[in-house]
Amino acid sequence: MRRIAEDIAGRRRTRETTFLVTGGTGFIGSHIAAHLLEQGHAVVLLCRGGGRLTAPMRVERIMDWFGLGKAQQARLEVVEGSLEKPDLGLDRERYDVLARKTDEIIHCAASTSFSERKRPEAETANVAGAKNVLALAARGACAFFHHVSTAYVAGDRTGECAEEFVETTRFLNVYEETKHRAERLALDACRDAGIRLNIYRPSIIHGDSRTGRSLRFSGLYYPLKSLVFLRDLYNRDLQENGGEKARAMGVTRGKNSALHMPIRIEKCGDGSLNLIPVDHFVQAFAAIMEDCLEGDIFHIVSKRPKTIEDLIEFSGRYFGVEGIRTAGPEDFRRKPRSGLESLFGGYISLYLPYMNDKRTFVNEKAAAILRKRSLSCPDFDYQALSRCMRYALSVDWGKKLYSIKDREHESAHSKASCVPGACLHGADEQLQERPL
C-alpha cells in the first residue's frame, strides 16, 4: 500500500526519504540532486558512464562543480544503469533492491534532440525510458513520481496553454511530441499504481540568474555562440586578410569599432521567447514538491517573455555587433536572403520557432504556491544576458568546465549559486539540437 500524504511529508521532514533522480548528470537533474543533498536528503542517481568515465566518476565531477562537501556527498549513491534497457540494465536482485528502497522518483532524464532524423533516439529516451522508470515505481515502494516535462508539450498551437494535460497530435518537433507521450504514460501508470504524480513544465532554462553559471550551452546559448563565431571569423578576416571574405558578405566596421553584420531575422507576428534561470526552476520545483502532496501539473515559466528585438539589442550591445534586425516574411519575398543571412539562418533555424513563439503559458497553480514563498522569476534583462555570456565565454562554451582553475573558481561561488538535460560531454558539439 502506498504512503498517504501525511506520511510522505513526515518522512521528508525527518530526512527518511530516499529520492531516486534520473538524468543526474544532466543540467536539470544535477541541479535538483545537488539541492536535495544540500537539504540533507538521501539521493540515488541512476546514470550511465560516458567515454572513459564511469558513472561514479561523472557524478563526482559534477558534485565537485557544485562544491558539495564530503558530508553531503556521503548521502549520495550512484547506480550505473540505463533507462533504455529492461530493468534499467540491472540484474534482477539489484533492480528489486532499488525498487524497495526508493521512496520518491524525480524523472529528469530526456533526449532534447528534436530533429526528425533523431526520432529513434528521442522515442527511446523519452518514451521507452519513461516507461521503464514508471515500471520501477510501480514495482516497489515509490509513493510519489515527479516528472520533469516541458511547457512545450502544448504542441503546435497559439494562445493560452493550460496547466493540464490536453491531447494533441500537432507538434513543432519530435522532442515536443515524445515529451507529450511521456506525460500520457506517467498519468496512466501512476493512476493505475496508486502513485501520486506531479508534472513540472519549465520553459527554456538558462544559467544561474546571479552568477551566470551553467552546465549546458545549448538552447539560448547556441544562436549567440553562432553569432560570436561569425563575429570572430570576420574580425580576423578584416584584421589579417584585408577583409575580402567580410566584404563579400557585406560585413564592415561600424560605429565605435563594432562589427556591422547586415542580417535580417525573420519575425512572424508578436511571438516571444520564454526564459527562466536554472536557480528559479529549482526553487520553484522544491516549493511545488513541498506544497502539492496530492499531485498536479504546473508551468514554471516567466511572465515577462523576451522578444527577438530584445535579444538582438542585448547581444549586439554585449558582443559589439550591429546591423542585425527583424523582418517580416514579405521583406524576404521582396529581397531574397543574402549569403550571410543564409549562413546565420542555417545555424539558428532549429531555434527560430521558439524565438517567434505564440504560445502563452497559464501558471496560476504554480504562481499561487510561489507567491506564498515570495518567489518570482527574475527578468531576463541585459545584465542577466551579460552574466550568462561572461560565464559561457570563461569556460569556452563548456570546453573548459573542468579545468583546475575553473573548478577552484566555481567552488568559491557554489554556495551562492546552488539552488529539457544535456550530457556534459556534448557541450562542445558543432551543432546541438537542444533548445529547451
PDB file of N, CA, C and O in Angstrom, residues 233-299:
ATOM      1  N   LEU A 233      35.169  35.347 -36.856  1.00  0.00           N
ATOM      2  CA  LEU A 233      35.641  34.960 -38.185  1.00  0.00           C
ATOM      3  C   LEU A 233      35.891  36.185 -39.057  1.00  0.00           C
ATOM      4  O   LEU A 233      36.964  36.328 -39.676  1.00  0.00           O
ATOM      5  N   TYR A 234      34.927  37.098 -39.091  1.00  0.00           N
ATOM      6  CA  TYR A 234      35.071  38.262 -39.961  1.00  0.00           C
ATOM      7  C   TYR A 234      35.981  39.327 -39.352  1.00  0.00           C
ATOM      8  O   TYR A 234      36.631  40.083 -40.090  1.00  0.00           O
ATOM      9  N   ASN A 235      36.057  39.389 -38.033  1.00  0.00           N
ATOM     10  CA  ASN A 235      37.037  40.281 -37.416  1.00  0.00           C
ATOM     11  C   ASN A 235      38.462  39.867 -37.794  1.00  0.00           C
ATOM     12  O   ASN A 235      39.299  40.715 -38.130  1.00  0.00           O
ATOM     13  N   ARG A 236      38.732  38.571 -37.748  1.00  0.00           N
ATOM     14  CA  ARG A 236      40.062  38.094 -38.146  1.00  0.00           C
ATOM     15  C   ARG A 236      40.336  38.373 -39.611  1.00  0.00           C
ATOM     16  O   ARG A 236      41.458  38.755 -39.990  1.00  0.00           O
ATOM     17  N   ASP A 237      39.312  38.207 -40.430  1.00  0.00           N
ATOM     18  CA  ASP A 237      39.492  38.463 -41.859  1.00  0.00           C
ATOM     19  C   ASP A 237      39.810  39.931 -42.112  1.00  0.00           C
ATOM     20  O   ASP A 237      40.685  40.270 -42.930  1.00  0.00           O
ATOM     21  N   LEU A 238      39.130  40.822 -41.399  1.00  0.00           N
ATOM     22  CA  LEU A 238      39.389  42.256 -41.566  1.00  0.00           C
ATOM     23  C   LEU A 238      40.772  42.640 -41.058  1.00  0.00           C
ATOM     24  O   LEU A 238      41.451  43.486 -41.644  1.00  0.00           O
ATOM     25  N   GLN A 239      41.202  42.008 -39.977  1.00  0.00           N
ATOM     26  CA  GLN A 239      42.486  42.359 -39.370  1.00  0.00           C
ATOM     27  C   GLN A 239      43.681  41.726 -40.070  1.00  0.00           C
ATOM     28  O   GLN A 239      44.743  42.339 -40.176  1.00  0.00           O
ATOM     29  N   GLU A 240      43.499  40.489 -40.576  1.00  0.00           N
ATOM     30  CA  GLU A 240      44.647  39.735 -41.055  1.00  0.00           C
ATOM     31  C   GLU A 240      44.683  39.511 -42.563  1.00  0.00           C
ATOM     32  O   GLU A 240      45.753  39.267 -43.126  1.00  0.00           O
ATOM     33  N   ASN A 241      43.520  39.587 -43.213  1.00  0.00           N
ATOM     34  CA  ASN A 241      43.477  39.225 -44.628  1.00  0.00           C
ATOM     35  C   ASN A 241      42.913  40.306 -45.534  1.00  0.00           C
ATOM     36  O   ASN A 241      42.498  40.027 -46.653  1.00  0.00           O
ATOM     37  N   GLY A 242      42.847  41.518 -45.020  1.00  0.00           N
ATOM     38  CA  GLY A 242      42.352  42.614 -45.849  1.00  0.00           C
ATOM     39  C   GLY A 242      40.847  42.667 -45.980  1.00  0.00           C
ATOM     40  O   GLY A 242      40.306  43.504 -46.702  1.00  0.00           O
ATOM     41  N   GLY A 243      40.132  41.757 -45.335  1.00  0.00           N
ATOM     42  CA  GLY A 243      38.673  41.816 -45.297  1.00  0.00           C
ATOM     43  C   GLY A 243      37.961  41.332 -46.542  1.00  0.00           C
ATOM     44  O   GLY A 243      36.790  41.656 -46.745  1.00  0.00           O
ATOM     45  N   GLU A 244      38.614  40.525 -47.369  1.00  0.00           N
ATOM     46  CA  GLU A 244      37.989  40.083 -48.624  1.00  0.00           C
ATOM     47  C   GLU A 244      36.724  39.262 -48.362  1.00  0.00           C
ATOM     48  O   GLU A 244      35.679  39.478 -48.984  1.00  0.00           O
ATOM     49  N   LYS A 245      36.804  38.296 -47.444  1.00  0.00           N
ATOM     50  CA  LYS A 245      35.632  37.481 -47.149  1.00  0.00           C
ATOM     51  C   LYS A 245      34.537  38.310 -46.490  1.00  0.00           C
ATOM     52  O   LYS A 245      33.349  38.115 -46.755  1.00  0.00           O
ATOM     53  N   ALA A 246      34.934  39.217 -45.616  1.00  0.00           N
ATOM     54  CA  ALA A 246      33.956  40.067 -44.948  1.00  0.00           C
ATOM     55  C   ALA A 246      33.194  40.921 -45.956  1.00  0.00           C
ATOM     56  O   ALA A 246      31.965  41.011 -45.917  1.00  0.00           O
ATOM     57  N   ARG A 247      33.913  41.549 -46.877  1.00  0.00           N
ATOM     58  CA  ARG A 247      33.260  42.408 -47.877  1.00  0.00           C
ATOM     59  C   ARG A 247      32.308  41.600 -48.749  1.00  0.00           C
ATOM     60  O   ARG A 247      31.241  42.093 -49.134  1.00  0.00           O
ATOM     61  N   ALA A 248      32.697  40.372 -49.058  1.00  0.00           N
ATOM     62  CA  ALA A 248      31.822  39.533 -49.889  1.00  0.00           C
ATOM     63  C   ALA A 248      30.488  39.264 -49.199  1.00  0.00           C
ATOM     64  O   ALA A 248      29.473  39.019 -49.857  1.00  0.00           O
ATOM     65  N   MET A 249      30.478  39.301 -47.870  1.00  0.00           N
ATOM     66  CA  MET A 249      29.260  39.081 -47.104  1.00  0.00           C
ATOM     67  C   MET A 249      28.607  40.388 -46.660  1.00  0.00           C
ATOM     68  O   MET A 249      27.614  40.379 -45.940  1.00  0.00           O
ATOM     69  N   GLY A 250      29.179  41.528 -47.048  1.00  0.00           N
ATOM     70  CA  GLY A 250      28.631  42.823 -46.661  1.00  0.00           C
ATOM     71  C   GLY A 250      28.984  43.247 -45.263  1.00  0.00           C
ATOM     72  O   GLY A 250      28.366  44.161 -44.703  1.00  0.00           O
ATOM     73  N   VAL A 251      29.995  42.611 -44.673  1.00  0.00           N
ATOM     74  CA  VAL A 251      30.394  42.908 -43.297  1.00  0.00           C
ATOM     75  C   VAL A 251      31.439  44.007 -43.303  1.00  0.00           C
ATOM     76  O   VAL A 251      32.440  43.931 -44.030  1.00  0.00           O
ATOM     77  N   THR A 252      31.223  45.031 -42.482  1.00  0.00           N
ATOM     78  CA  THR A 252      32.128  46.184 -42.420  1.00  0.00           C
ATOM     79  C   THR A 252      32.314  46.612 -40.967  1.00  0.00           C
ATOM     80  O   THR A 252      31.664  46.086 -40.057  1.00  0.00           O
ATOM     81  N   ARG A 253      33.199  47.577 -40.769  1.00  0.00           N
ATOM     82  CA  ARG A 253      33.349  48.191 -39.455  1.00  0.00           C
ATOM     83  C   ARG A 253      32.212  49.184 -39.238  1.00  0.00           C
ATOM     84  O   ARG A 253      31.905  49.996 -40.112  1.00  0.00           O
ATOM     85  N   GLY A 254      31.603  49.114 -38.059  1.00  0.00           N
ATOM     86  CA  GLY A 254      30.529  50.022 -37.739  1.00  0.00           C
ATOM     87  C   GLY A 254      30.988  51.107 -36.789  1.00  0.00           C
ATOM     88  O   GLY A 254      32.176  51.464 -36.744  1.00  0.00           O
ATOM     89  N   LYS A 255      30.083  51.608 -36.004  1.00  0.00           N
ATOM     90  CA  LYS A 255      30.382  52.671 -35.066  1.00  0.00           C
ATOM     91  C   LYS A 255      31.114  52.124 -33.850  1.00  0.00           C
ATOM     92  O   LYS A 255      30.865  51.018 -33.410  1.00  0.00           O
ATOM     93  N   ASN A 256      32.016  52.919 -33.321  1.00  0.00           N
ATOM     94  CA  ASN A 256      32.735  52.579 -32.089  1.00  0.00           C
ATOM     95  C   ASN A 256      33.355  51.181 -32.146  1.00  0.00           C
ATOM     96  O   ASN A 256      33.285  50.407 -31.193  1.00  0.00           O
ATOM     97  N   SER A 257      33.944  50.853 -33.305  1.00  0.00           N
ATOM     98  CA  SER A 257      34.652  49.591 -33.527  1.00  0.00           C
ATOM     99  C   SER A 257      33.742  48.369 -33.538  1.00  0.00           C
ATOM    100  O   SER A 257      34.221  47.241 -33.535  1.00  0.00           O
ATOM    101  N   ALA A 258      32.421  48.580 -33.529  1.00  0.00           N
ATOM    102  CA  ALA A 258      31.508  47.450 -33.628  1.00  0.00           C
ATOM    103  C   ALA A 258      31.608  46.848 -35.022  1.00  0.00           C
ATOM    104  O   ALA A 258      32.022  47.504 -35.985  1.00  0.00           O
ATOM    105  N   LEU A 259      31.238  45.596 -35.133  1.00  0.00           N
ATOM    106  CA  LEU A 259      31.231  44.931 -36.426  1.00  0.00           C
ATOM    107  C   LEU A 259      29.819  45.018 -36.994  1.00  0.00           C
ATOM    108  O   LEU A 259      28.855  44.603 -36.350  1.00  0.00           O
ATOM    109  N   HIS A 260      29.712  45.575 -38.201  1.00  0.00           N
ATOM    110  CA  HIS A 260      28.407  45.712 -38.848  1.00  0.00           C
ATOM    111  C   HIS A 260      28.131  44.452 -39.661  1.00  0.00           C
ATOM    112  O   HIS A 260      28.800  44.177 -40.661  1.00  0.00           O
ATOM    113  N   MET A 261      27.141  43.675 -39.227  1.00  0.00           N
ATOM    114  CA  MET A 261      26.767  42.431 -39.909  1.00  0.00           C
ATOM    115  C   MET A 261      25.311  42.549 -40.350  1.00  0.00           C
ATOM    116  O   MET A 261      24.397  42.422 -39.526  1.00  0.00           O
ATOM    117  N   PRO A 262      25.062  42.831 -41.627  1.00  0.00           N
ATOM    118  CA  PRO A 262      23.687  43.030 -42.113  1.00  0.00           C
ATOM    119  C   PRO A 262      22.908  41.712 -42.179  1.00  0.00           C
ATOM    120  O   PRO A 262      22.968  40.986 -43.169  1.00  0.00           O
ATOM    121  N   ILE A 263      22.195  41.431 -41.116  1.00  0.00           N
ATOM    122  CA  ILE A 263      21.445  40.172 -41.026  1.00  0.00           C
ATOM    123  C   ILE A 263      19.998  40.479 -40.650  1.00  0.00           C
ATOM    124  O   ILE A 263      19.737  41.167 -39.664  1.00  0.00           O
ATOM    125  N   ARG A 264      19.091  39.981 -41.455  1.00  0.00           N
ATOM    126  CA  ARG A 264      17.672  40.027 -41.114  1.00  0.00           C
ATOM    127  C   ARG A 264      17.262  38.692 -40.499  1.00  0.00           C
ATOM    128  O   ARG A 264      17.604  37.627 -41.028  1.00  0.00           O
ATOM    129  N   ILE A 265      16.544  38.764 -39.388  1.00  0.00           N
ATOM    130  CA  ILE A 265      15.990  37.568 -38.760  1.00  0.00           C
ATOM    131  C   ILE A 265      14.482  37.614 -38.926  1.00  0.00           C
ATOM    132  O   ILE A 265      13.842  38.610 -38.583  1.00  0.00           O
ATOM    133  N   GLU A 266      13.942  36.541 -39.462  1.00  0.00           N
ATOM    134  CA  GLU A 266      12.512  36.551 -39.753  1.00  0.00           C
ATOM    135  C   GLU A 266      11.687  36.573 -38.479  1.00  0.00           C
ATOM    136  O   GLU A 266      11.932  35.815 -37.540  1.00  0.00           O
ATOM    137  N   LYS A 267      10.702  37.489 -38.471  1.00  0.00           N
ATOM    138  CA  LYS A 267       9.787  37.587 -37.343  1.00  0.00           C
ATOM    139  C   LYS A 267       8.368  37.451 -37.858  1.00  0.00           C
ATOM    140  O   LYS A 267       7.982  38.118 -38.811  1.00  0.00           O
ATOM    141  N   CYS A 268       7.627  36.554 -37.237  1.00  0.00           N
ATOM    142  CA  CYS A 268       6.250  36.300 -37.642  1.00  0.00           C
ATOM    143  C   CYS A 268       5.310  36.736 -36.522  1.00  0.00           C
ATOM    144  O   CYS A 268       5.147  36.024 -35.534  1.00  0.00           O
ATOM    145  N   GLY A 269       4.728  37.899 -36.650  1.00  0.00           N
ATOM    146  CA  GLY A 269       3.769  38.365 -35.655  1.00  0.00           C
ATOM    147  C   GLY A 269       4.416  38.772 -34.348  1.00  0.00           C
ATOM    148  O   GLY A 269       5.545  39.272 -34.309  1.00  0.00           O
ATOM    149  N   ASP A 270       3.695  38.535 -33.265  1.00  0.00           N
ATOM    150  CA  ASP A 270       4.097  39.017 -31.942  1.00  0.00           C
ATOM    151  C   ASP A 270       4.633  37.907 -31.051  1.00  0.00           C
ATOM    152  O   ASP A 270       4.357  37.861 -29.855  1.00  0.00           O
ATOM    153  N   GLY A 271       5.394  36.986 -31.618  1.00  0.00           N
ATOM    154  CA  GLY A 271       5.949  35.909 -30.820  1.00  0.00           C
ATOM    155  C   GLY A 271       7.029  36.382 -29.869  1.00  0.00           C
ATOM    156  O   GLY A 271       7.555  37.494 -29.976  1.00  0.00           O
ATOM    157  N   SER A 272       7.389  35.522 -28.940  1.00  0.00           N
ATOM    158  CA  SER A 272       8.416  35.865 -27.954  1.00  0.00           C
ATOM    159  C   SER A 272       9.089  34.590 -27.459  1.00  0.00           C
ATOM    160  O   SER A 272       8.695  33.475 -27.812  1.00  0.00           O
ATOM    161  N   LEU A 273      10.095  34.774 -26.624  1.00  0.00           N
ATOM    162  CA  LEU A 273      10.905  33.680 -26.091  1.00  0.00           C
ATOM    163  C   LEU A 273      10.749  33.651 -24.581  1.00  0.00           C
ATOM    164  O   LEU A 273      10.996  34.655 -23.914  1.00  0.00           O
ATOM    165  N   ASN A 274      10.335  32.505 -24.028  1.00  0.00           N
ATOM    166  CA  ASN A 274      10.098  32.401 -22.595  1.00  0.00           C
ATOM    167  C   ASN A 274      11.309  31.768 -21.927  1.00  0.00           C
ATOM    168  O   ASN A 274      11.618  30.601 -22.141  1.00  0.00           O
ATOM    169  N   LEU A 275      11.994  32.545 -21.090  1.00  0.00           N
ATOM    170  CA  LEU A 275      13.262  32.135 -20.487  1.00  0.00           C
ATOM    171  C   LEU A 275      13.179  32.171 -18.968  1.00  0.00           C
ATOM    172  O   LEU A 275      12.649  33.131 -18.387  1.00  0.00           O
ATOM    173  N   ILE A 276      13.728  31.134 -18.327  1.00  0.00           N
ATOM    174  CA  ILE A 276      13.827  31.128 -16.866  1.00  0.00           C
ATOM    175  C   ILE A 276      15.228  30.667 -16.473  1.00  0.00           C
ATOM    176  O   ILE A 276      15.813  29.810 -17.127  1.00  0.00           O
ATOM    177  N   PRO A 277      15.783  31.220 -15.383  1.00  0.00           N
ATOM    178  CA  PRO A 277      17.107  30.764 -14.914  1.00  0.00           C
ATOM    179  C   PRO A 277      16.988  29.470 -14.130  1.00  0.00           C
ATOM    180  O   PRO A 277      15.965  29.177 -13.510  1.00  0.00           O
ATOM    181  N   VAL A 278      18.051  28.705 -14.128  1.00  0.00           N
ATOM    182  CA  VAL A 278      18.015  27.389 -13.505  1.00  0.00           C
ATOM    183  C   VAL A 278      17.793  27.472 -12.002  1.00  0.00           C
ATOM    184  O   VAL A 278      17.131  26.605 -11.416  1.00  0.00           O
ATOM    185  N   ASP A 279      18.301  28.514 -11.332  1.00  0.00           N
ATOM    186  CA  ASP A 279      18.083  28.621  -9.889  1.00  0.00           C
ATOM    187  C   ASP A 279      16.605  28.836  -9.573  1.00  0.00           C
ATOM    188  O   ASP A 279      16.085  28.299  -8.591  1.00  0.00           O
ATOM    189  N   HIS A 280      15.913  29.611 -10.416  1.00  0.00           N
ATOM    190  CA  HIS A 280      14.480  29.793 -10.193  1.00  0.00           C
ATOM    191  C   HIS A 280      13.729  28.488 -10.410  1.00  0.00           C
ATOM    192  O   HIS A 280      12.822  28.144  -9.635  1.00  0.00           O
ATOM    193  N   PHE A 281      14.108  27.745 -11.438  1.00  0.00           N
ATOM    194  CA  PHE A 281      13.432  26.471 -11.660  1.00  0.00           C
ATOM    195  C   PHE A 281      13.567  25.559 -10.454  1.00  0.00           C
ATOM    196  O   PHE A 281      12.589  24.939 -10.014  1.00  0.00           O
ATOM    197  N   VAL A 282      14.766  25.442  -9.907  1.00  0.00           N
ATOM    198  CA  VAL A 282      14.967  24.519  -8.782  1.00  0.00           C
ATOM    199  C   VAL A 282      14.216  25.003  -7.551  1.00  0.00           C
ATOM    200  O   VAL A 282      13.619  24.197  -6.812  1.00  0.00           O
ATOM    201  N   GLN A 283      14.226  26.302  -7.308  1.00  0.00           N
ATOM    202  CA  GLN A 283      13.471  26.830  -6.175  1.00  0.00           C
ATOM    203  C   GLN A 283      11.975  26.577  -6.350  1.00  0.00           C
ATOM    204  O   GLN A 283      11.285  26.191  -5.398  1.00  0.00           O
ATOM    205  N   ALA A 284      11.486  26.789  -7.559  1.00  0.00           N
ATOM    206  CA  ALA A 284      10.066  26.551  -7.833  1.00  0.00           C
ATOM    207  C   ALA A 284       9.734  25.069  -7.707  1.00  0.00           C
ATOM    208  O   ALA A 284       8.705  24.695  -7.132  1.00  0.00           O
ATOM    209  N   PHE A 285      10.595  24.222  -8.253  1.00  0.00           N
ATOM    210  CA  PHE A 285      10.388  22.778  -8.148  1.00  0.00           C
ATOM    211  C   PHE A 285      10.280  22.352  -6.685  1.00  0.00           C
ATOM    212  O   PHE A 285       9.366  21.610  -6.304  1.00  0.00           O
ATOM    213  N   ALA A 286      11.214  22.824  -5.858  1.00  0.00           N
ATOM    214  CA  ALA A 286      11.225  22.434  -4.447  1.00  0.00           C
ATOM    215  C   ALA A 286       9.978  22.931  -3.727  1.00  0.00           C
ATOM    216  O   ALA A 286       9.402  22.214  -2.890  1.00  0.00           O
ATOM    217  N   ALA A 287       9.543  24.154  -4.046  1.00  0.00           N
ATOM    218  CA  ALA A 287       8.355  24.702  -3.394  1.00  0.00           C
ATOM    219  C   ALA A 287       7.103  23.911  -3.771  1.00  0.00           C
ATOM    220  O   ALA A 287       6.260  23.599  -2.919  1.00  0.00           O
ATOM    221  N   ILE A 288       6.980  23.580  -5.047  1.00  0.00           N
ATOM    222  CA  ILE A 288       5.807  22.825  -5.507  1.00  0.00           C
ATOM    223  C   ILE A 288       5.823  21.416  -4.929  1.00  0.00           C
ATOM    224  O   ILE A 288       4.791  20.896  -4.493  1.00  0.00           O
ATOM    225  N   MET A 289       6.997  20.792  -4.923  1.00  0.00           N
ATOM    226  CA  MET A 289       7.113  19.441  -4.371  1.00  0.00           C
ATOM    227  C   MET A 289       6.670  19.421  -2.912  1.00  0.00           C
ATOM    228  O   MET A 289       5.981  18.488  -2.467  1.00  0.00           O
ATOM    229  N   GLU A 290       7.054  20.438  -2.161  1.00  0.00           N
ATOM    230  CA  GLU A 290       6.706  20.501  -0.743  1.00  0.00           C
ATOM    231  C   GLU A 290       5.233  20.795  -0.537  1.00  0.00           C
ATOM    232  O   GLU A 290       4.587  20.233   0.350  1.00  0.00           O
ATOM    233  N   ASP A 291       4.665  21.655  -1.369  1.00  0.00           N
ATOM    234  CA  ASP A 291       3.310  22.152  -1.138  1.00  0.00           C
ATOM    235  C   ASP A 291       2.240  21.231  -1.714  1.00  0.00           C
ATOM    236  O   ASP A 291       1.173  21.070  -1.120  1.00  0.00           O
ATOM    237  N   CYS A 292       2.512  20.637  -2.873  1.00  0.00           N
ATOM    238  CA  CYS A 292       1.491  19.830  -3.538  1.00  0.00           C
ATOM    239  C   CYS A 292       1.738  18.355  -3.263  1.00  0.00           C
ATOM    240  O   CYS A 292       2.613  17.730  -3.888  1.00  0.00           O
ATOM    241  N   LEU A 293       0.972  17.782  -2.356  1.00  0.00           N
ATOM    242  CA  LEU A 293       1.164  16.399  -1.946  1.00  0.00           C
ATOM    243  C   LEU A 293       0.134  15.448  -2.541  1.00  0.00           C
ATOM    244  O   LEU A 293       0.149  14.249  -2.245  1.00  0.00           O
ATOM    245  N   GLU A 294      -0.752  15.966  -3.369  1.00  0.00           N
ATOM    246  CA  GLU A 294      -1.767  15.112  -3.979  1.00  0.00           C
ATOM    247  C   GLU A 294      -1.560  14.931  -5.479  1.00  0.00           C
ATOM    248  O   GLU A 294      -2.182  14.072  -6.088  1.00  0.00           O
ATOM    249  N   GLY A 295      -0.677  15.727  -6.069  1.00  0.00           N
ATOM    250  CA  GLY A 295      -0.383  15.572  -7.488  1.00  0.00           C
ATOM    251  C   GLY A 295      -1.110  16.577  -8.359  1.00  0.00           C
ATOM    252  O   GLY A 295      -2.298  16.832  -8.174  1.00  0.00           O
ATOM    253  N   ASP A 296      -0.362  17.154  -9.343  1.00  0.00           N
ATOM    254  CA  ASP A 296      -0.962  18.117 -10.271  1.00  0.00           C
ATOM    255  C   ASP A 296       0.050  18.445 -11.361  1.00  0.00           C
ATOM    256  O   ASP A 296       1.150  17.880 -11.392  1.00  0.00           O
ATOM    257  N   ILE A 297      -0.311  19.388 -12.210  1.00  0.00           N
ATOM    258  CA  ILE A 297       0.539  19.810 -13.330  1.00  0.00           C
ATOM    259  C   ILE A 297       0.820  21.300 -13.173  1.00  0.00           C
ATOM    260  O   ILE A 297      -0.103  22.092 -12.905  1.00  0.00           O
ATOM    261  N   PHE A 298       2.089  21.691 -13.358  1.00  0.00           N
ATOM    262  CA  PHE A 298       2.499  23.071 -13.097  1.00  0.00           C
ATOM    263  C   PHE A 298       3.400  23.607 -14.212  1.00  0.00           C
ATOM    264  O   PHE A 298       4.351  22.930 -14.618  1.00  0.00           O
ATOM    265  N   HIS A 299       3.114  24.812 -14.654  1.00  0.00           N
ATOM    266  CA  HIS A 299       4.006  25.528 -15.560  1.00  0.00           C
ATOM    267  C   HIS A 299       4.977  26.380 -14.741  1.00  0.00           C
ATOM    268  O   HIS A 299       4.553  27.174 -13.890  1.00  0.00           O
TER     269      HIS A 299
END
